[in-house]
Coordinates of N, CA and C in Angstrom, one line a residue:
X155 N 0.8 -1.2 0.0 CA 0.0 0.0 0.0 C 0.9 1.3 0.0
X156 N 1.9 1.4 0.6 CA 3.0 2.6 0.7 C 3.3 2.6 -0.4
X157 N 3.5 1.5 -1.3 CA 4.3 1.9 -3.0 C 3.1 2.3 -3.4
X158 N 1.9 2.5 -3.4 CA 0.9 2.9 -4.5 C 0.9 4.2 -3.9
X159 N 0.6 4.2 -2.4 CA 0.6 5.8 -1.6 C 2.2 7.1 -2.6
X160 N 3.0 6.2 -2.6 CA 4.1 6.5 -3.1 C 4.0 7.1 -4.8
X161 N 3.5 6.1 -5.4 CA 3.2 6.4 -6.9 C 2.1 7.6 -7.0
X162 N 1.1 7.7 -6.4 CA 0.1 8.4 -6.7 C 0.6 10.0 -5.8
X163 N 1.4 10.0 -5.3 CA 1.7 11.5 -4.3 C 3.2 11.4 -5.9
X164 N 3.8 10.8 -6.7 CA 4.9 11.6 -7.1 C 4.0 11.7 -8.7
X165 N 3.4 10.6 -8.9 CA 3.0 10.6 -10.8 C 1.9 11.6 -10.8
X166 N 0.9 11.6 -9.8 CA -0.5 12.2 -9.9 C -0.3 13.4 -9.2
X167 N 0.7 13.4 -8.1 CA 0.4 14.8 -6.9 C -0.9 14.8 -6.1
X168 N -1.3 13.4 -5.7 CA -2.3 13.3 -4.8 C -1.8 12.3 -3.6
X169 N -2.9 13.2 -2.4 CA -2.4 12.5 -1.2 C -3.9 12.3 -0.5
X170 N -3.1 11.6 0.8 CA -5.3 11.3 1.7 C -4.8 13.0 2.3
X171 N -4.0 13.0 2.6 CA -3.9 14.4 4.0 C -3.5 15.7 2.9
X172 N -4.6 16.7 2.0 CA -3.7 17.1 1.0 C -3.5 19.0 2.0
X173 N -2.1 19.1 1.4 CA -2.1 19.9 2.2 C -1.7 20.6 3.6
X174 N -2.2 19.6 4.4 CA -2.3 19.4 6.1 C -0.9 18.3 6.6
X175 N -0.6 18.4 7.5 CA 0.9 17.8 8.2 C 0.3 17.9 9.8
X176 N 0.6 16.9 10.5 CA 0.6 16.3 11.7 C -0.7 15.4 11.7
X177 N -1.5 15.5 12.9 CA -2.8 15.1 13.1 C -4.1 15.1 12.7
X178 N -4.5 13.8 12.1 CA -5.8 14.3 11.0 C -6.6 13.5 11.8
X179 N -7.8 14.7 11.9 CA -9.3 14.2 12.3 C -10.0 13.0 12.0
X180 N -10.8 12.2 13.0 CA -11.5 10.7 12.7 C -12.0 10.8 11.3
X181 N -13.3 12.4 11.0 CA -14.1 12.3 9.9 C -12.8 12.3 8.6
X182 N -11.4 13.4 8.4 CA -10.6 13.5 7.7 C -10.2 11.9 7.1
X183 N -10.0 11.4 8.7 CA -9.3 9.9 8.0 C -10.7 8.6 7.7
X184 N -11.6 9.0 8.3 CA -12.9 8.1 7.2 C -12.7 8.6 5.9
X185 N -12.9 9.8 6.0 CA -13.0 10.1 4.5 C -11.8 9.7 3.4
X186 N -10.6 10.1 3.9 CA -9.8 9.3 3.4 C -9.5 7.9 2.9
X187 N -9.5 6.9 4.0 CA -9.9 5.5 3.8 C -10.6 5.5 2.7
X188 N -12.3 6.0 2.6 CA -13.5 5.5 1.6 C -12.7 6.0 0.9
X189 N -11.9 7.2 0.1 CA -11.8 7.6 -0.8 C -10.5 6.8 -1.6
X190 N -9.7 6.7 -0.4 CA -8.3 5.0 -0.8 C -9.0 4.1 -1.3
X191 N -10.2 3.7 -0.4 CA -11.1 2.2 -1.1 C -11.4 2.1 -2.3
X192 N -11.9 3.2 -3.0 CA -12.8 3.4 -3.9 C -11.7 3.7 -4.8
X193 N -10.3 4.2 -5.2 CA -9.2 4.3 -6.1 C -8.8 2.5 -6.8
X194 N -8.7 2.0 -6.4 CA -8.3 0.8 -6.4 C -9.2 -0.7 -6.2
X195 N -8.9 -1.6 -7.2 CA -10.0 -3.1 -6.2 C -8.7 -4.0 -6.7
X196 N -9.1 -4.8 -5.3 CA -7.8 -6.0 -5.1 C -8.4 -7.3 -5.4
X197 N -7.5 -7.9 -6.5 CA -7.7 -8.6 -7.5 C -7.1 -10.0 -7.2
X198 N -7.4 -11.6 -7.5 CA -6.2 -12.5 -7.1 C -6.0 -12.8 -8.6
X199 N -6.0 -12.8 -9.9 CA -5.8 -12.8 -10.7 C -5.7 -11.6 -12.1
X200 N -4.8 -11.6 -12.5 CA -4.5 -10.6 -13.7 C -3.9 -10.9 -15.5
X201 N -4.5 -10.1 -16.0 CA -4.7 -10.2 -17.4 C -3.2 -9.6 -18.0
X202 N -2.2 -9.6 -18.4 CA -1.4 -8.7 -18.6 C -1.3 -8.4 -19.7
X203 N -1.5 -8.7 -20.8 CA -2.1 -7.9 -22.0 C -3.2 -8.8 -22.9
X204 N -4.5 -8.0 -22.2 CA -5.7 -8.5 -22.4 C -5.8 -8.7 -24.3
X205 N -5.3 -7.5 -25.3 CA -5.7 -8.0 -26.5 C -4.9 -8.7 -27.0
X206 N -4.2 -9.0 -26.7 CA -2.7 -9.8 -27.3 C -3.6 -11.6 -27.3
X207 N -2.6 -12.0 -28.9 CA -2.7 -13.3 -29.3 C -2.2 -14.4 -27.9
X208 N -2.8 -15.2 -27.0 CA -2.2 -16.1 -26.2 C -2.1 -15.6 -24.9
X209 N -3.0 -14.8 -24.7 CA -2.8 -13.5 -23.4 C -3.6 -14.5 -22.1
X210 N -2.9 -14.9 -21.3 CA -3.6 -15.8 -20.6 C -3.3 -14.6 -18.9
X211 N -4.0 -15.3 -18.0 CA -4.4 -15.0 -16.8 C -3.1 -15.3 -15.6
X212 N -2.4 -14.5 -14.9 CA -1.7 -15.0 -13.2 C -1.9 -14.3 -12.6
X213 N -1.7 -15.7 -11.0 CA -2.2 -15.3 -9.8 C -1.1 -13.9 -9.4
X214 N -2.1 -13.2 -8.7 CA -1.2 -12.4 -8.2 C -0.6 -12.8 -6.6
X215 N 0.2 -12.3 -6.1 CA 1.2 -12.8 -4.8 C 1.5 -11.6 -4.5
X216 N 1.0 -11.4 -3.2 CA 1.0 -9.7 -1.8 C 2.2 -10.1 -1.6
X217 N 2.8 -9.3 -1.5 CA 4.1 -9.3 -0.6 C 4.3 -9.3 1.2
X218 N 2.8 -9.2 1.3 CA 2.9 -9.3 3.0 C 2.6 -10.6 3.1
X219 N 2.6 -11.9 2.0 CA 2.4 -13.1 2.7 C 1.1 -14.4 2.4
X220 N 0.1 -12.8 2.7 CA -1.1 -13.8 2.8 C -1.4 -13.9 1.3
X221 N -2.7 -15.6 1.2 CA -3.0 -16.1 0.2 C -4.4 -15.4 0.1
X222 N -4.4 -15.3 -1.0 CA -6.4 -15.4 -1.5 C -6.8 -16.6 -2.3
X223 N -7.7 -17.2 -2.1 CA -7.7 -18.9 -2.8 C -8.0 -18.6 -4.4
X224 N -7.1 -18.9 -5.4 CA -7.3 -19.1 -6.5 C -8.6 -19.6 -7.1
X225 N -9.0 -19.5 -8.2 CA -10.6 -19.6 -8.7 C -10.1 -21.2 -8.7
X226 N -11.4 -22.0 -8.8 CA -10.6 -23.2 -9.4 C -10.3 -23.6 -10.8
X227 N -9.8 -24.4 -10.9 CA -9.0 -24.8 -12.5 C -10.6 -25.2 -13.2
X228 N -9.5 -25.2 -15.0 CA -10.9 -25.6 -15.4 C -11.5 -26.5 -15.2
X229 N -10.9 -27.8 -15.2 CA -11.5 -29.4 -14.9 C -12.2 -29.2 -13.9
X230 N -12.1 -28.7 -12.9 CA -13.2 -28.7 -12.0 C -14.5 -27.4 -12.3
X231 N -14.5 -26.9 -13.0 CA -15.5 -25.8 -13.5 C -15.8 -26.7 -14.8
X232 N -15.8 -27.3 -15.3 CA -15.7 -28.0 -16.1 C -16.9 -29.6 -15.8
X233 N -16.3 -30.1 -14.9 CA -16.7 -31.2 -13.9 C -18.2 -30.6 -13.0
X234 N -18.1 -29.4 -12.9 CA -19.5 -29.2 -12.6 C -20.4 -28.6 -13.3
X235 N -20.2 -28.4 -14.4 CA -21.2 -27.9 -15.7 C -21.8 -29.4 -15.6
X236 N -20.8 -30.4 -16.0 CA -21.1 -32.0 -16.7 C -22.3 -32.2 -15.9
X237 N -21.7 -31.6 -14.1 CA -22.7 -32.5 -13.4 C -24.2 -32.0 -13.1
X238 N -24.2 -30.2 -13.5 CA -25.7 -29.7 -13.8 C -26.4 -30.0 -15.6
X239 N -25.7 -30.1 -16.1 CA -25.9 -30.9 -17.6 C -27.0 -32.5 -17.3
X240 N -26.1 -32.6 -16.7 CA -26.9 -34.5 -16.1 C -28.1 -34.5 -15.0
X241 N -27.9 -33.8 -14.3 CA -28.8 -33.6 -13.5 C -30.4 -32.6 -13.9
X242 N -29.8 -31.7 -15.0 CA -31.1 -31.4 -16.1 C -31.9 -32.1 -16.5
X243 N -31.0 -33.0 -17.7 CA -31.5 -34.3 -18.3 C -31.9 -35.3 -17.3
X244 N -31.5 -35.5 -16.2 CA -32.6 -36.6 -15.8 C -33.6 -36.2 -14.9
X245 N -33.7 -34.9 -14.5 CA -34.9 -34.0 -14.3 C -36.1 -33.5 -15.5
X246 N -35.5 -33.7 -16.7 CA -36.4 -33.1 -17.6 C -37.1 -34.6 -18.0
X247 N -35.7 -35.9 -18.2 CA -36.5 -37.2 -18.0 C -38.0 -37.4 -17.2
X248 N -37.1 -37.4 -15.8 CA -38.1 -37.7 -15.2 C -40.0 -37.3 -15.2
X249 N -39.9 -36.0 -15.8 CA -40.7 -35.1 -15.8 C -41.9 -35.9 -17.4
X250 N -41.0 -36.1 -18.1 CA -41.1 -36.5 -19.3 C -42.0 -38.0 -18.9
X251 N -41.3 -38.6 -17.7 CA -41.9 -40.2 -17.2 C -43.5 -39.6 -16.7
X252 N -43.4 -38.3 -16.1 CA -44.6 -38.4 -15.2 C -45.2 -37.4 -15.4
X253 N -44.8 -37.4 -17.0 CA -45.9 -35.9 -17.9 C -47.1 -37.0 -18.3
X254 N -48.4 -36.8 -18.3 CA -49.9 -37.1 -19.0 C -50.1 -36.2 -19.7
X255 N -51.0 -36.6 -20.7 CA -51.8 -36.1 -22.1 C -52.5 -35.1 -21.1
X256 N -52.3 -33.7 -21.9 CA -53.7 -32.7 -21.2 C -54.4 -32.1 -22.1
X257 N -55.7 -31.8 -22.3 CA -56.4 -31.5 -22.8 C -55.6 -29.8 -23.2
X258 N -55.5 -29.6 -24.0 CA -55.0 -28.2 -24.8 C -55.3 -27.7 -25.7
X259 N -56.6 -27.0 -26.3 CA -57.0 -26.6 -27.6 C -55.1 -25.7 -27.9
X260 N -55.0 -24.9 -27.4 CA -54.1 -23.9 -27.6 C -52.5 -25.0 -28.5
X261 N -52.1 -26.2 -27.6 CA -51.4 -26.8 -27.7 C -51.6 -27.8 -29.1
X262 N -52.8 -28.5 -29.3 CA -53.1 -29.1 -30.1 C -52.3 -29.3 -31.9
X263 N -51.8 -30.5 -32.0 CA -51.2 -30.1 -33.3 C -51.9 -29.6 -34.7
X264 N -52.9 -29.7 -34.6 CA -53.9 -29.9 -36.1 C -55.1 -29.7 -36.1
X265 N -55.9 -28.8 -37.0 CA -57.5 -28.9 -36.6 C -58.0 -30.2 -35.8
X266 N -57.2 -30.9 -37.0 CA -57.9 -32.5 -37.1 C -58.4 -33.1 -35.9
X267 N -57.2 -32.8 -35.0 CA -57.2 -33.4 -33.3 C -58.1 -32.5 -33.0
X268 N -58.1 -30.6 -33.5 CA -59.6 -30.0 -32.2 C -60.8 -30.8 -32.8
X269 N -61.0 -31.1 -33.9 CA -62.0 -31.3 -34.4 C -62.5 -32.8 -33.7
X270 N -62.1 -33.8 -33.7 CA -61.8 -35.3 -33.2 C -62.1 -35.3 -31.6
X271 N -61.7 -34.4 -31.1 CA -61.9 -34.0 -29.4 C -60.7 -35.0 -28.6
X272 N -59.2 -35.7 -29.3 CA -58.8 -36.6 -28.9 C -57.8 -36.0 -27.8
X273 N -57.5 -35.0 -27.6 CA -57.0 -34.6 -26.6 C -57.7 -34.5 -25.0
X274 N -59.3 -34.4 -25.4 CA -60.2 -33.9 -24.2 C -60.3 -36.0 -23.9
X275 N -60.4 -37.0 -25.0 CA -60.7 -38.4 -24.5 C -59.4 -38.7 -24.1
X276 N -57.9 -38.5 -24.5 CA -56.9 -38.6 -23.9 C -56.5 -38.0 -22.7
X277 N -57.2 -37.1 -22.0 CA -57.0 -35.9 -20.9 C -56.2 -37.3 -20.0
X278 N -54.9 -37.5 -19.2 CA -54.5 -38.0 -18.2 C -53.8 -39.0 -18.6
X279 N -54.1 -39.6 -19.4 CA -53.3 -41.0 -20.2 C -52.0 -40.6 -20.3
X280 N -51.4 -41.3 -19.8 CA -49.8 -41.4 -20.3 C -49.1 -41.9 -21.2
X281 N -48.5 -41.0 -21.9 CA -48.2 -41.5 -23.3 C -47.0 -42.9 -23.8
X282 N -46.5 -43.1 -22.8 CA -46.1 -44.5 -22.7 C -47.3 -45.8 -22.7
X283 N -48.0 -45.6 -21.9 CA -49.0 -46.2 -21.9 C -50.2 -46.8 -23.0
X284 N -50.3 -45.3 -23.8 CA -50.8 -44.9 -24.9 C -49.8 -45.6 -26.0
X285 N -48.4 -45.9 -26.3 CA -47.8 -46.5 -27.0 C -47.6 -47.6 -26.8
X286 N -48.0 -48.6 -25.5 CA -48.0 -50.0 -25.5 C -49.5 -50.2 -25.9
X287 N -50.1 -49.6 -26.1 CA -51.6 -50.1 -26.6 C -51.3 -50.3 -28.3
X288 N -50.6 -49.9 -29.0 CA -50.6 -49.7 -30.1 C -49.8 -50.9 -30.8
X289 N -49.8 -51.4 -31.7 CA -48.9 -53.1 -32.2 C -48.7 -52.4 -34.0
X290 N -47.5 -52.9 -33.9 CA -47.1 -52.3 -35.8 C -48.5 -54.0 -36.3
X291 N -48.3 -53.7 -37.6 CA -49.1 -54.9 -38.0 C -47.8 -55.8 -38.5
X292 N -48.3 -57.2 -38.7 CA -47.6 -58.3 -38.5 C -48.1 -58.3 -39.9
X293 N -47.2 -59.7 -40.5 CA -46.9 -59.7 -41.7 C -47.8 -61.3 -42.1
X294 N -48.6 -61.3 -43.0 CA -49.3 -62.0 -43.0 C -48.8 -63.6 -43.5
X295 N -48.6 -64.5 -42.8 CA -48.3 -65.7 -42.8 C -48.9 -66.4 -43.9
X296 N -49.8 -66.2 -44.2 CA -50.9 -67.1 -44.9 C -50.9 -67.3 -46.8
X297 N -50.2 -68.6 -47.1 CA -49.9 -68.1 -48.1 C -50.6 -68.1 -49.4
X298 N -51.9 -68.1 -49.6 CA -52.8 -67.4 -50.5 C -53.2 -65.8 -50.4
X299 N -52.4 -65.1 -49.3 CA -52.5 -64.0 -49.5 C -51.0 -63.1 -49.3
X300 N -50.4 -63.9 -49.3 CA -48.9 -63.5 -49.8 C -48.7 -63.2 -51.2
X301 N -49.3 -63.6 -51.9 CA -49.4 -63.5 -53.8 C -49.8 -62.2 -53.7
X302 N -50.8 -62.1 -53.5 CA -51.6 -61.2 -53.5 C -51.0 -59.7 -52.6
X303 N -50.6 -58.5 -53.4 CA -50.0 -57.4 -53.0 C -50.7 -56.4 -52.5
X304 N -51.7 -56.1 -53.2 CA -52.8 -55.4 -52.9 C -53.9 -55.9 -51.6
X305 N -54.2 -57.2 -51.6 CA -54.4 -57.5 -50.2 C -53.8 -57.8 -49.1
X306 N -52.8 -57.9 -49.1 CA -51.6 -57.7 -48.4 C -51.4 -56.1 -48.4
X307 N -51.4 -55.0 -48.9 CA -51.2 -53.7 -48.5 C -52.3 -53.6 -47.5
X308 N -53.8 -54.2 -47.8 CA -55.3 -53.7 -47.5 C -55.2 -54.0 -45.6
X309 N -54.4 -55.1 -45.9 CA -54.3 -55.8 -44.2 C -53.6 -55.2 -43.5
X310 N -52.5 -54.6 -44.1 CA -51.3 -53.8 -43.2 C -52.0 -52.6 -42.9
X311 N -52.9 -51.9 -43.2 CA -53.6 -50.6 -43.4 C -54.7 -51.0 -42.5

């Protein structure tokens, strides 16, 4: 703090006490302080030439000693994106398990369905549920209608 006190009283010609020599008043030296605070903010890392090609980030180091805890590295900033990433998805899963069909003109994909009212007879059904009801069609075994292509399309339909 004395080297900055130092820099700023020879580069700038500013001081906290400007003027005045010996004893400075409580309000003098509040006001000084807030106005020291507010010149400066103490940083644990620094940019040293922010536009430059490869310009990466170091910690800085007080010379009185004490540490400020470094941000953490990326793998662990990294490691916890992965683990709100996963924790989304199997929240939005889950949601998705214990979503039901709800009646929604607004929502509805197609006249067709307002018109049909299949949303208001599906109101609660679950759509998993709703998809074990349903069977692709099977291929017809039977071979007098294996020849036959057109009745064979008629059956799959």
């Amino acid at each position: 703090m004395a080297s900055m006190r130092g820099h700023w009283r020879e580069a700038h010609q500013w001081s906290q006490q400007q003027g005045r020599r010996g004893r400075v008043g409580q309000r003098e030296q509040a006001r000084g302080k807030a106005e020291l605070a507010w010149s400066y903010t103490r940083v644990a890392w620094q940019q040293v030439f922010p536009t430059r090609k490869g310009s990466h980030y170091i910690h800085i180091q007080y010379l009185d000693g004490r540490q400020q805890s470094p941000p953490p590295p990326a793998e662990q900033a990294q490691l916890a994106v992965d683990a709100m990433v996963t924790a989304w998805e199997q929240a939005r899963a889950q949601h998705e398990q214990q979503a039901t069909i709800q009646a929604d003109e607004a929502m509805d994909a197609n006249p067709w369905l307002r018109m049909t009212g299949w949303a208001r007879y599906l109101d609660g059904v679950h759509p998993q549920d709703l998809r074990q009801l349903v069977e692709a069609p099977m291929e017809v075994e039977d071979p007098q209608y294996r020849e036959d292509r057109v009745e064979q399309a008629v059956r799959v339909i």
